[in-house]
Amino acid sequence: MTTQTTASNTPSTTTAAAAPKGLIGIPENIGRALATAGGALSVASTFLAWTWTPAFPGDLTVYGYPGGLQVLVLVGGALTALFGLASYGVKGLRWLAPAGADSSLKLAALGTFATAWYTVIAISVKLGGLVNLEPGGWIVAVVTLAAVLGAFSLPFERPEAEHHDADGTGWDRFRHGVRHQVAVLRAALAGGEPSAPARKLPSYAEILIIVAVLAAGLTVFTYGIGTEYDELFIGFLITAGFGFAALFKAGLITRIAAITARHSTVTMIGAFVAAAAFPFTQSDDQYATIGVYILIFATVALGLNVVVGLAGLLDLGYVAFLGVGAYTAALVSGSPSSPLSIQLPFWASALIGAVVSMVFGVLIGAPTLRLRGDYLAIVTLGFGEIFRIALLNTDGTSGPDITNGSNGISSIPNLNILGFDFGQEHTILGFTIGRFANYFLLMLLITLVVVVVFRRSSDSRIGRAWIAVREDETAARAMGINGFRVKLIAFALGATLAGLAGTVQAHVTYTVTPEQYMFAHVVPPNSAFLLAAVVLGGMGTISGPLVGAALLYLIPAKLQFLGDYQLLAFGLALVLLMRFRPEGLIASRRRQLEFHEDTEAPAVLSKAGV
């Protein structure tokens, strides 16, 4: 981990003129105090009324009880105040900012300012002018602006090249590379991190931290998915985006990632327990619907991660394997529009759907996987289009009567496993869960299976062979690895996992049609969104595609009020994320080193990230 250095602890040989300066000409000590006090006052302002009328969503007229967008400003202000205190070196808060608090203080203050001013402007526009603001609205606007000014008066730290090698090449670059390799070897021998780590916590304390992080993650996800109006969701995106960036800059995300890596099994079990608790936090099926579709999308993205993230194969027609599993399950599940007129139990239809998808994966991969790069991408894109056109033509007129053409297979019955009807409401532990909550829990079990398969595969001999082929296929072949065989195994395994998820999707949606499996479709999952989920989340990791898929499904679903500008806003968000986080939101340790050469190498590089 890197340690941020302020102007106060620079070497004595550095003159005041050469000291790093902030963006604004405010003295550093005054700016730090202004930012910290601004964050604290932002929290206090949320307990005041911001407008006099409840016509603005969230009812911001109440004194003593934050509501709506005020809650988001409260969270941002609290983060700003905490990082401000941490920048003073307050004992007990240094753990929150192992990489330094100044950069994170700027991001937290900027996020709080953006959310507060967005709210003030939204109130003025919606209600018809600044006259609708109460004193709390004016106060929050002033104190958040003061916090931003104070934060940006702090000095910017930029690495400087040695005087004898100003361009950073030659001997300095060689010396940097040697130091980097020595850090890796030293960390591997010591079994710890190459930088000076913080005091190691006992195992029970680390497990408690993991539990707290998972609880916070469930709270954030539940809050985001349950935002009741458009203004609140936009404010949530602003606060969550700047908050995550601030925590990452502080080094807290890296520290927590190291803790979860040491307790990967506990983390995985805890994550699925937290996910299983989600339906019980909902009063109806409204948001459980989004939850089950996110799980389907995430599971398929994790299967694609085997192909793209581990084996390095660019597959642009992967959604076709989801369609193969869905259509197979629809044909054998007793649908009245199925020409087969048979009804198999779910375990049989799921097994058949997975096997048929695997067969298609082998049939498509066998003649094409000798291609590389762009050529393979074009071939897989063609397969996806061939699959969709074949579904349209097998309608009994242009071809055999199998899929009913563009009408698809409809009226797929709900699942019934051991007398448990997934289409009916059930009471579990005193909570009533509906149809989509039932399918959410079933899909969660399938996601767990896929996660275990991915984790065991990535840590196995074949997983190491995939990574070797991804890095350099020619070198891997020279070391005795059969590149074609290992790539075909990855293709078949990825297709199998997608087909397994497709068998549940068919029952959730009631109807499967060819339009659901296009390369680029407005509603995910589709091949374009699946690939984006893997790259955005973090290739080669377990949690990366899950987080990426959740964001890529949730954001378009919540931005529907933008109408024709929905995809424009969504595309801009992706551009910004890839600009500032090219390795993905949850990057594997290898990719983090690839994109950030100044990052010290972690102790373990062999396992896939969680």
Coordinates of C-alpha atoms in Angstrom, one line a residue:
M1 CA 0.0 0.0 0.0
T2 CA 1.2 3.5 -0.7
T3 CA 1.4 6.0 2.0
Q4 CA 0.3 9.6 1.3
T5 CA 2.7 12.3 2.4
T6 CA 1.5 15.8 3.2
A7 CA 3.5 19.0 3.1
S8 CA 3.9 19.0 6.8
N9 CA 6.1 15.9 6.8
T10 CA 8.2 16.6 3.7
P11 CA 12.0 16.6 4.2
S12 CA 13.5 19.7 5.6
T13 CA 15.6 20.2 2.5
T14 CA 12.4 20.9 0.5
T15 CA 11.7 24.6 0.3
A16 CA 8.3 26.2 0.8
A17 CA 8.2 27.2 -2.9
A18 CA 8.8 23.6 -4.0
A19 CA 6.2 22.1 -1.6
P20 CA 3.1 20.7 -3.2
K21 CA 0.1 23.1 -3.4
G22 CA -3.6 22.7 -3.6
L23 CA -6.0 23.9 -6.3
I24 CA -7.1 26.9 -4.1
G25 CA -4.8 29.4 -2.3
I26 CA -6.2 28.7 1.2
P27 CA -3.6 27.7 3.8
E28 CA -3.5 23.9 4.3
N29 CA -4.4 23.9 8.0
I30 CA -7.4 26.2 7.5
G31 CA -8.5 24.1 4.5
R32 CA -8.4 20.9 6.5
A33 CA -10.4 22.4 9.3
L34 CA -12.9 23.8 6.8
A35 CA -13.4 20.5 5.1
T36 CA -13.8 18.6 8.4
A37 CA -16.2 21.1 9.9
G38 CA -18.1 21.3 6.6
G39 CA -18.7 17.6 6.7
A40 CA -19.9 17.7 10.3
L41 CA -22.2 20.6 9.6
S42 CA -23.6 18.8 6.6
V43 CA -24.6 16.0 8.9
A44 CA -26.3 18.5 11.2
S45 CA -28.1 20.2 8.4
T46 CA -29.9 17.0 7.4
F47 CA -31.9 17.3 10.7
L48 CA -33.4 20.6 9.5
A49 CA -36.2 21.2 7.0
W50 CA -35.0 21.9 3.4
T51 CA -38.3 22.9 2.0
W52 CA -41.7 23.9 3.3
T53 CA -43.9 21.7 1.2
P54 CA -44.1 17.9 1.0
A55 CA -44.7 18.2 -2.8
F56 CA -41.0 17.3 -3.3
P57 CA -40.5 13.5 -2.9
G58 CA -39.1 12.3 0.3
D59 CA -40.8 14.9 2.6
L60 CA -37.9 17.1 3.4
T61 CA -40.1 19.3 5.7
V62 CA -39.5 17.4 8.9
Y63 CA -37.2 18.7 11.7
G64 CA -35.1 16.2 13.6
Y65 CA -35.5 13.3 11.2
P66 CA -33.7 13.1 7.8
G67 CA -35.6 11.7 4.9
G68 CA -35.1 11.0 1.2
L69 CA -32.0 12.7 -0.2
Q70 CA -31.1 14.1 3.2
V71 CA -30.1 10.5 4.2
L72 CA -27.6 10.4 1.4
V73 CA -26.1 13.8 2.3
L74 CA -25.9 12.6 5.9
V75 CA -23.8 9.6 4.8
G76 CA -21.6 11.8 2.6
G77 CA -21.1 14.3 5.3
A78 CA -20.2 11.6 7.9
L79 CA -17.6 10.2 5.5
T80 CA -16.1 13.7 4.9
A81 CA -15.9 14.4 8.7
L82 CA -14.3 11.0 9.4
F83 CA -11.7 11.3 6.7
G84 CA -11.0 14.9 7.9
L85 CA -10.4 13.6 11.4
A86 CA -8.3 10.8 10.0
S87 CA -6.1 13.3 8.1
Y88 CA -5.3 14.9 11.5
G89 CA -4.1 11.5 12.7
V90 CA -6.8 10.9 15.2
K91 CA -6.1 7.7 17.0
G92 CA -8.6 4.9 16.0
L93 CA -9.4 6.5 12.6
R94 CA -6.0 5.8 11.0
W95 CA -7.2 2.3 10.2
L96 CA -9.8 3.8 7.9
A97 CA -7.2 5.5 5.7
P98 CA -4.0 3.3 5.5
A99 CA -3.1 5.0 2.2
G100 CA -3.6 8.6 3.5
A101 CA -6.8 10.6 4.0
D102 CA -6.3 13.7 1.9
S103 CA -7.3 12.3 -1.5
S104 CA -10.3 10.4 0.0
L105 CA -11.3 13.6 1.9
K106 CA -11.5 15.5 -1.5
L107 CA -13.7 12.8 -3.0
A108 CA -16.0 12.5 0.0
A109 CA -16.4 16.3 0.1
L110 CA -17.0 16.5 -3.6
G111 CA -19.7 13.7 -3.5
T112 CA -21.5 15.4 -0.6
F113 CA -21.4 18.7 -2.4
A114 CA -22.8 17.2 -5.6
T115 CA -25.6 15.4 -3.8
A116 CA -26.6 18.4 -1.7
W117 CA -26.5 20.9 -4.6
Y118 CA -28.3 18.4 -6.9
T119 CA -31.1 18.2 -4.2
V120 CA -31.3 22.0 -3.9
I121 CA -31.4 22.5 -7.6
A122 CA -34.1 19.7 -8.0
I123 CA -36.2 21.4 -5.3
S124 CA -36.0 24.7 -7.0
V125 CA -36.8 23.4 -10.5
K126 CA -39.6 21.1 -9.4
L127 CA -41.3 23.5 -7.0
G128 CA -40.6 26.7 -9.0
G129 CA -37.7 28.7 -7.6
L130 CA -35.3 29.2 -4.7
V131 CA -38.1 30.7 -2.6
N132 CA -39.2 27.1 -1.8
L133 CA -36.0 26.5 0.2
E134 CA -36.1 26.4 4.0
P135 CA -33.1 27.4 6.1
G136 CA -31.8 23.9 6.1
G137 CA -31.5 23.9 2.3
W138 CA -29.5 27.2 2.3
I139 CA -27.2 25.9 5.2
V140 CA -26.4 22.6 3.4
A141 CA -25.6 24.4 0.2
V142 CA -23.1 26.8 2.0
V143 CA -21.4 24.2 4.3
T144 CA -20.9 21.6 1.5
L145 CA -19.4 24.3 -0.7
A146 CA -17.1 25.4 2.1
A147 CA -16.1 21.7 2.6
V148 CA -15.2 21.3 -1.1
L149 CA -13.1 24.5 -1.0
G150 CA -11.3 23.4 2.1
A151 CA -10.7 19.9 0.7
F152 CA -9.2 21.2 -2.5
S153 CA -6.9 23.6 -0.7
L154 CA -5.0 20.5 0.4
P155 CA -1.8 19.8 -1.6
F156 CA -1.7 17.5 -4.5
E157 CA 1.0 14.9 -4.4
R158 CA 2.7 13.9 -7.6
P159 CA 5.7 11.6 -8.0
E160 CA 8.8 13.3 -9.3
A161 CA 11.5 11.7 -11.4
E162 CA 15.1 11.7 -10.2
H163 CA 17.1 14.7 -11.5
H164 CA 19.7 12.5 -13.2
D165 CA 16.9 10.6 -15.1
A166 CA 14.1 13.1 -15.6
D167 CA 12.3 11.0 -18.2
G168 CA 11.9 8.0 -15.9
T169 CA 13.8 5.6 -18.2
G170 CA 17.1 3.9 -18.1
W171 CA 18.7 3.1 -14.8
D172 CA 15.8 4.4 -12.7
R173 CA 13.3 2.2 -14.5
F174 CA 15.6 -0.8 -14.1
R175 CA 16.1 0.0 -10.4
H176 CA 12.3 0.4 -10.0
G177 CA 11.8 -3.0 -11.6
V178 CA 14.3 -4.6 -9.3
R179 CA 12.7 -3.1 -6.2
H180 CA 9.3 -4.4 -7.5
Q181 CA 10.6 -8.0 -7.9
V182 CA 12.4 -7.9 -4.6
A183 CA 9.1 -6.8 -2.9
V184 CA 7.3 -9.7 -4.6
L185 CA 9.9 -12.3 -3.4
R186 CA 10.1 -10.8 0.1
A187 CA 6.3 -10.9 0.4
A188 CA 6.1 -14.5 -0.9
L189 CA 8.7 -15.6 1.7
A190 CA 7.1 -13.7 4.5
G191 CA 3.6 -14.6 3.6
G192 CA 2.4 -11.0 4.0
E193 CA 2.0 -7.8 2.1
P194 CA 5.2 -6.2 0.6
S195 CA 4.5 -2.8 2.3
A196 CA 4.6 -2.3 6.0
P197 CA 1.3 -3.7 7.1
A198 CA -0.9 -2.5 9.9
R199 CA -1.0 -4.4 13.1
K200 CA -2.5 -7.8 12.4
L201 CA -5.9 -8.3 13.9
P202 CA -7.0 -11.5 15.5
S203 CA -9.0 -13.9 13.3
Y204 CA -12.3 -13.3 15.2
A205 CA -11.9 -9.5 14.7
E206 CA -11.3 -9.9 10.9
I207 CA -14.4 -12.2 10.7
L208 CA -16.4 -9.5 12.5
I209 CA -15.1 -7.0 10.0
I210 CA -16.2 -9.3 7.1
V211 CA -19.7 -9.6 8.7
A212 CA -20.0 -5.8 9.0
V213 CA -18.9 -5.3 5.4
L214 CA -21.4 -7.8 4.2
A215 CA -24.2 -6.2 6.3
A216 CA -23.2 -2.8 4.8
G217 CA -23.2 -4.2 1.3
L218 CA -26.7 -5.7 1.8
T219 CA -27.9 -2.4 3.2
V220 CA -26.6 -0.4 0.3
F221 CA -28.0 -2.9 -2.3
T222 CA -31.4 -3.0 -0.6
Y223 CA -31.5 0.8 -0.4
G224 CA -30.4 1.2 -4.1
I225 CA -32.9 -1.3 -5.4
G226 CA -35.7 0.1 -3.3
T227 CA -35.4 3.8 -4.3
E228 CA -38.9 4.9 -4.7
Y229 CA -38.4 7.9 -7.0
D230 CA -36.0 9.1 -9.7
E231 CA -34.4 11.9 -7.8
L232 CA -33.5 9.6 -5.0
F233 CA -31.8 7.0 -7.3
I234 CA -29.7 9.7 -9.0
G235 CA -28.6 10.9 -5.6
F236 CA -27.8 7.4 -4.6
L237 CA -25.6 6.9 -7.7
I238 CA -23.7 10.1 -6.9
T239 CA -23.2 9.3 -3.2
A240 CA -22.3 5.6 -3.8
G241 CA -19.9 6.4 -6.7
F242 CA -18.0 9.1 -4.8
G243 CA -18.1 7.1 -1.6
F244 CA -16.6 4.0 -3.2
A245 CA -13.9 6.1 -4.8
A246 CA -13.1 7.8 -1.5
L247 CA -12.8 4.4 0.3
F248 CA -10.6 3.1 -2.5
K249 CA -8.3 6.1 -2.4
A250 CA -8.0 5.8 1.3
G251 CA -6.8 2.2 0.9
L252 CA -9.7 0.8 2.9
I253 CA -11.0 -1.3 0.0
T254 CA -7.6 -2.9 -0.5
R255 CA -7.3 -3.6 3.2
I256 CA -10.7 -5.3 3.4
A257 CA -9.9 -7.2 0.2
A258 CA -6.8 -8.6 1.9
I259 CA -8.9 -9.6 4.9
T260 CA -11.5 -11.4 2.8
A261 CA -8.7 -13.2 0.8
R262 CA -7.4 -14.6 4.1
H263 CA -10.9 -15.8 5.0
S264 CA -12.3 -16.6 1.5
T265 CA -14.5 -19.5 2.6
V266 CA -16.1 -17.4 5.4
T267 CA -16.6 -14.5 3.0
M268 CA -18.3 -16.7 0.4
I269 CA -20.6 -18.3 2.9
G270 CA -21.4 -14.9 4.5
A271 CA -22.1 -13.3 1.1
F272 CA -24.7 -15.9 0.2
V273 CA -26.3 -15.7 3.7
A274 CA -26.6 -12.0 3.2
A275 CA -28.0 -12.5 -0.3
A276 CA -30.5 -15.0 1.0
A277 CA -31.7 -12.4 3.5
F278 CA -32.6 -10.0 0.8
P279 CA -36.2 -11.4 0.1
F280 CA -37.0 -11.1 3.8
T281 CA -36.2 -7.4 3.7
Q282 CA -38.9 -6.8 1.1
S283 CA -42.6 -6.3 1.9
D284 CA -43.7 -7.5 -1.6
D285 CA -42.4 -8.9 -4.9
Q286 CA -41.8 -5.6 -6.5
Y287 CA -38.0 -5.5 -5.9
A288 CA -37.6 -9.2 -5.6
T289 CA -38.4 -9.2 -9.4
I290 CA -35.3 -7.1 -10.1
G291 CA -33.3 -9.3 -7.7
V292 CA -34.0 -12.6 -9.5
Y293 CA -33.2 -11.1 -12.9
I294 CA -29.9 -9.7 -11.5
L295 CA -29.0 -13.1 -10.2
I296 CA -29.7 -14.7 -13.6
F297 CA -27.6 -12.0 -15.3
A298 CA -24.8 -12.3 -12.8
T299 CA -24.7 -16.1 -13.0
V300 CA -24.4 -16.0 -16.8
A301 CA -21.7 -13.3 -16.5
L302 CA -19.8 -15.5 -14.2
G303 CA -19.9 -18.3 -16.7
L304 CA -18.7 -15.9 -19.4
N305 CA -15.9 -15.0 -17.0
V306 CA -14.5 -18.5 -17.4
V307 CA -14.2 -18.0 -21.1
V308 CA -13.1 -14.3 -21.2
G309 CA -11.5 -13.8 -17.8
L310 CA -9.6 -17.0 -17.3
A311 CA -9.0 -18.4 -20.8
G312 CA -8.9 -15.0 -22.6
L313 CA -11.3 -15.9 -25.4
L314 CA -13.4 -13.0 -26.7
D315 CA -16.9 -14.5 -27.0
L316 CA -19.6 -12.2 -28.5
G317 CA -22.3 -14.8 -28.9
Y318 CA -22.4 -16.1 -25.4
V319 CA -26.0 -15.2 -24.7
A320 CA -26.9 -17.9 -27.3
F321 CA -26.0 -20.6 -24.7
L322 CA -28.4 -19.0 -22.3
G323 CA -31.0 -19.3 -24.9
V324 CA -30.2 -23.0 -25.6
G325 CA -30.7 -23.8 -21.9
A326 CA -33.9 -21.8 -21.7
Y327 CA -35.5 -23.3 -24.9
T328 CA -34.5 -26.8 -23.9
A329 CA -36.2 -26.4 -20.5
A330 CA -39.2 -24.8 -22.1
L331 CA -39.6 -27.7 -24.5
V332 CA -39.6 -30.4 -21.8
S333 CA -41.4 -28.6 -19.0
G334 CA -45.0 -29.2 -20.1
S335 CA -45.7 -26.0 -21.9
P336 CA -48.9 -26.3 -24.0
S337 CA -47.1 -24.5 -26.9
S338 CA -44.3 -27.0 -26.8
P339 CA -44.4 -29.5 -29.7
L340 CA -42.8 -32.2 -27.6
S341 CA -45.8 -32.4 -25.1
I342 CA -43.7 -33.8 -22.3
Q343 CA -43.2 -32.6 -18.7
L344 CA -40.0 -33.6 -16.9
P345 CA -39.1 -32.7 -13.3
F346 CA -37.0 -29.7 -12.8
W347 CA -33.8 -31.6 -12.0
A348 CA -34.1 -33.5 -15.3
S349 CA -34.9 -30.4 -17.4
A350 CA -32.0 -28.5 -15.7
L351 CA -29.6 -31.3 -16.4
I352 CA -30.8 -31.7 -20.0
G353 CA -30.5 -27.9 -20.6
A354 CA -27.0 -27.8 -19.2
V355 CA -25.9 -30.9 -21.3
V356 CA -27.4 -29.6 -24.5
S357 CA -25.7 -26.2 -24.0
M358 CA -22.4 -28.0 -23.4
V359 CA -22.9 -30.0 -26.6
F360 CA -23.5 -26.8 -28.5
G361 CA -20.4 -25.3 -26.9
V362 CA -18.3 -28.2 -28.1
L363 CA -19.8 -28.2 -31.6
I364 CA -19.2 -24.5 -32.0
G365 CA -15.8 -24.5 -30.3
A366 CA -14.2 -27.5 -32.0
P367 CA -14.0 -25.9 -35.5
T368 CA -13.4 -22.3 -34.3
L369 CA -11.1 -22.3 -31.3
R370 CA -8.0 -22.5 -33.5
L371 CA -8.7 -18.9 -34.3
R372 CA -7.5 -16.1 -32.0
G373 CA -8.5 -12.5 -31.1
D374 CA -10.7 -10.6 -33.4
Y375 CA -11.3 -13.6 -35.7
L376 CA -12.7 -15.7 -32.9
A377 CA -14.9 -12.8 -31.8
I378 CA -16.4 -12.5 -35.3
V379 CA -17.1 -16.2 -35.4
T380 CA -18.8 -16.3 -32.0
L381 CA -20.8 -13.2 -33.0
G382 CA -21.9 -15.1 -36.1
F383 CA -22.9 -18.1 -34.0
G384 CA -25.2 -15.9 -31.8
E385 CA -26.9 -14.5 -34.9
I386 CA -27.3 -18.0 -36.5
F387 CA -28.9 -19.3 -33.3
R388 CA -31.4 -16.4 -33.2
I389 CA -32.3 -16.8 -36.9
A390 CA -32.6 -20.6 -36.5
L391 CA -35.2 -20.0 -33.7
L392 CA -37.1 -17.8 -36.0
N393 CA -37.1 -20.3 -38.9
T394 CA -38.1 -23.4 -36.9
D395 CA -41.7 -22.3 -36.9
G396 CA -43.3 -25.1 -39.0
T397 CA -43.3 -22.9 -42.1
S398 CA -39.7 -22.0 -43.0
G399 CA -38.5 -25.2 -41.2
P400 CA -39.5 -27.9 -38.8
D401 CA -42.0 -27.0 -36.0
I402 CA -39.8 -26.8 -32.9
T403 CA -39.7 -23.3 -31.5
N404 CA -42.9 -21.6 -32.8
G405 CA -40.7 -19.0 -34.6
S406 CA -41.1 -15.4 -33.4
N407 CA -44.0 -16.4 -31.0
G408 CA -41.6 -18.5 -28.9
I409 CA -42.7 -20.9 -26.3
S410 CA -45.2 -19.5 -23.9
S411 CA -47.2 -20.5 -20.8
I412 CA -44.3 -22.3 -19.2
P413 CA -45.6 -23.6 -15.9
N414 CA -44.2 -22.7 -12.5
L415 CA -41.7 -25.1 -10.9
N416 CA -42.9 -27.5 -8.3
I417 CA -40.1 -29.2 -6.4
L418 CA -41.0 -31.7 -3.8
G419 CA -44.5 -30.1 -3.4
F420 CA -43.1 -26.6 -3.1
D421 CA -44.9 -24.5 -5.7
F422 CA -42.7 -21.6 -6.8
G423 CA -45.7 -19.7 -8.2
Q424 CA -47.4 -19.4 -4.8
E425 CA -46.8 -17.3 -1.8
H426 CA -45.2 -19.1 1.2
T427 CA -44.6 -18.1 4.8
I428 CA -41.0 -18.8 6.0
L429 CA -39.9 -17.9 9.5
G430 CA -43.0 -15.6 9.8
F431 CA -42.1 -13.8 6.5
T432 CA -44.4 -14.0 3.5
I433 CA -42.4 -14.4 0.3
G434 CA -43.9 -14.3 -3.2
R435 CA -43.3 -15.9 -6.5
F436 CA -40.2 -13.9 -7.5
A437 CA -38.7 -14.3 -4.0
N438 CA -39.1 -18.1 -4.4
Y439 CA -37.2 -18.0 -7.7
F440 CA -34.6 -15.7 -6.2
L441 CA -33.7 -18.2 -3.5
L442 CA -33.6 -21.0 -6.1
M443 CA -31.4 -18.9 -8.4
L444 CA -29.2 -18.1 -5.4
L445 CA -28.5 -21.9 -5.0
I446 CA -27.6 -22.2 -8.7
T447 CA -25.3 -19.1 -8.3
L448 CA -23.6 -20.9 -5.4
V449 CA -23.0 -23.9 -7.6
V450 CA -21.6 -21.8 -10.3
V451 CA -19.3 -19.9 -7.9
V452 CA -18.0 -23.2 -6.4
V453 CA -17.4 -24.6 -9.9
F454 CA -15.6 -21.4 -11.0
R455 CA -13.5 -21.2 -7.8
R456 CA -12.4 -24.9 -8.0
S457 CA -11.7 -24.7 -11.7
S458 CA -9.6 -21.5 -11.4
D459 CA -7.5 -23.0 -8.6
S460 CA -7.0 -26.3 -10.4
R461 CA -4.4 -27.4 -12.9
I462 CA -6.7 -26.6 -15.8
G463 CA -7.3 -23.2 -14.4
R464 CA -3.6 -22.5 -14.3
A465 CA -3.5 -23.7 -17.9
W466 CA -6.3 -21.3 -18.9
I467 CA -4.4 -18.4 -17.4
A468 CA -1.2 -19.5 -19.1
V469 CA -3.0 -19.6 -22.5
R470 CA -4.6 -16.2 -21.8
E471 CA -1.2 -14.6 -21.1
D472 CA 0.7 -16.1 -24.0
E473 CA -0.6 -19.1 -25.9
T474 CA 2.6 -19.6 -27.8
A475 CA 4.7 -19.7 -24.6
A476 CA 2.1 -22.0 -23.0
R477 CA 2.3 -24.4 -26.0
A478 CA 6.0 -24.4 -25.7
M479 CA 5.7 -25.5 -22.1
G480 CA 3.6 -28.5 -23.1
I481 CA 0.1 -27.2 -22.7
N482 CA -2.4 -28.2 -25.3
G483 CA -3.9 -24.8 -26.0
F484 CA -6.8 -26.1 -28.2
R485 CA -7.9 -28.7 -25.6
V486 CA -7.9 -26.3 -22.6
K487 CA -9.7 -23.6 -24.6
L488 CA -12.4 -26.1 -25.7
I489 CA -12.8 -27.2 -22.0
A490 CA -13.3 -23.5 -21.1
F491 CA -15.8 -23.0 -23.9
A492 CA -17.8 -26.1 -22.9
L493 CA -17.8 -25.3 -19.2
G494 CA -18.9 -21.7 -19.8
A495 CA -21.7 -22.9 -22.1
T496 CA -22.8 -25.4 -19.5
L497 CA -23.1 -22.8 -16.8
A498 CA -25.1 -20.4 -19.0
G499 CA -27.4 -23.3 -20.0
L500 CA -28.0 -24.1 -16.3
A501 CA -29.1 -20.5 -15.6
G502 CA -31.3 -20.5 -18.7
T503 CA -33.4 -23.4 -17.4
V504 CA -34.5 -21.2 -14.5
Q505 CA -34.9 -18.1 -16.7
A506 CA -37.5 -20.0 -18.8
H507 CA -39.7 -20.6 -15.8
V508 CA -39.2 -17.0 -14.4
T509 CA -40.2 -15.3 -17.6
Y510 CA -43.0 -17.7 -18.5
T511 CA -42.2 -17.2 -22.2
V512 CA -39.0 -17.5 -24.2
T513 CA -38.7 -15.7 -27.6
P514 CA -35.8 -15.2 -30.0
E515 CA -35.6 -11.5 -29.3
Q516 CA -34.4 -12.1 -25.8
Y517 CA -31.1 -13.5 -27.1
M518 CA -29.9 -10.8 -29.5
F519 CA -26.3 -9.5 -29.4
A520 CA -27.4 -6.0 -28.3
H521 CA -30.8 -5.7 -26.7
V522 CA -32.3 -2.8 -24.6
V523 CA -32.9 -5.1 -21.7
P524 CA -30.1 -7.4 -20.4
P525 CA -28.9 -10.1 -20.4
N526 CA -27.4 -9.9 -23.9
S527 CA -24.0 -10.6 -25.2
A528 CA -22.9 -6.9 -25.2
F529 CA -24.1 -6.4 -21.6
L530 CA -22.6 -9.7 -20.4
L531 CA -19.2 -8.8 -21.8
A532 CA -19.5 -5.3 -20.2
A533 CA -20.4 -6.9 -16.9
V534 CA -17.3 -9.1 -16.9
V535 CA -14.9 -6.2 -17.9
L536 CA -16.5 -3.6 -15.7
G537 CA -16.7 -5.9 -12.6
G538 CA -13.2 -7.4 -13.0
M539 CA -12.1 -10.2 -15.3
G540 CA -10.8 -13.3 -13.6
T541 CA -12.5 -12.7 -10.2
I542 CA -15.6 -14.2 -8.6
S543 CA -17.2 -11.1 -7.1
G544 CA -16.3 -8.8 -10.0
P545 CA -18.9 -10.1 -12.6
L546 CA -21.5 -10.4 -9.8
V547 CA -21.1 -6.8 -8.9
G548 CA -20.8 -5.7 -12.5
A549 CA -23.9 -7.6 -13.6
A550 CA -25.9 -6.1 -10.6
L551 CA -24.9 -2.6 -11.7
L552 CA -25.5 -3.1 -15.4
Y553 CA -29.0 -4.5 -14.7
L554 CA -30.0 -2.1 -11.9
I555 CA -28.9 1.2 -13.5
P556 CA -30.9 0.8 -16.8
A557 CA -33.9 -0.5 -14.9
K558 CA -33.8 2.7 -12.7
L559 CA -33.0 5.1 -15.5
Q560 CA -36.1 4.4 -17.6
F561 CA -37.5 7.8 -16.8
L562 CA -34.8 9.3 -19.1
G563 CA -36.5 7.8 -22.1
D564 CA -34.5 8.2 -25.3
Y565 CA -31.5 9.5 -23.2
Q566 CA -31.3 6.3 -21.1
L567 CA -28.6 4.6 -23.1
L568 CA -26.7 7.9 -23.5
A569 CA -26.5 8.4 -19.8
F570 CA -25.6 4.7 -19.3
G571 CA -22.9 4.9 -21.9
L572 CA -21.4 8.0 -20.3
A573 CA -21.3 6.2 -16.9
L574 CA -19.4 3.2 -18.5
V575 CA -16.9 5.6 -20.1
L576 CA -16.2 7.3 -16.8
L577 CA -15.9 4.0 -15.0
M578 CA -13.5 2.5 -17.6
R579 CA -11.5 5.8 -17.6
F580 CA -10.9 5.9 -13.8
R581 CA -11.1 2.2 -13.1
P582 CA -9.8 0.3 -16.2
E583 CA -9.0 -2.9 -14.3
G584 CA -12.6 -3.3 -13.1
L585 CA -14.4 -2.4 -9.9
I586 CA -13.1 -5.5 -8.2
A587 CA -9.8 -6.3 -10.0
S588 CA -7.8 -9.4 -9.8
R589 CA -4.3 -8.8 -8.3
R590 CA -2.6 -9.5 -11.7
R591 CA -4.7 -6.9 -13.5
Q592 CA -4.2 -4.4 -10.8
L593 CA -0.5 -4.6 -11.3
E594 CA -0.9 -4.4 -15.1
F595 CA -2.8 -1.2 -15.0
H596 CA -1.0 0.4 -12.0
E597 CA 2.7 -0.2 -12.3
D598 CA 3.4 1.8 -9.1
T599 CA 1.2 -0.6 -7.1
E600 CA 3.2 -3.0 -4.9
A601 CA 2.7 -6.6 -5.7
P602 CA 0.6 -8.7 -3.3
A603 CA 1.8 -11.7 -1.6
V604 CA -0.2 -14.3 -3.5
L605 CA -0.8 -14.0 -7.3
S606 CA -1.9 -17.6 -8.1
K607 CA -5.5 -17.6 -7.1
A608 CA -8.4 -15.9 -8.7
G609 CA -9.8 -13.0 -6.7
V610 CA -13.1 -13.4 -4.8

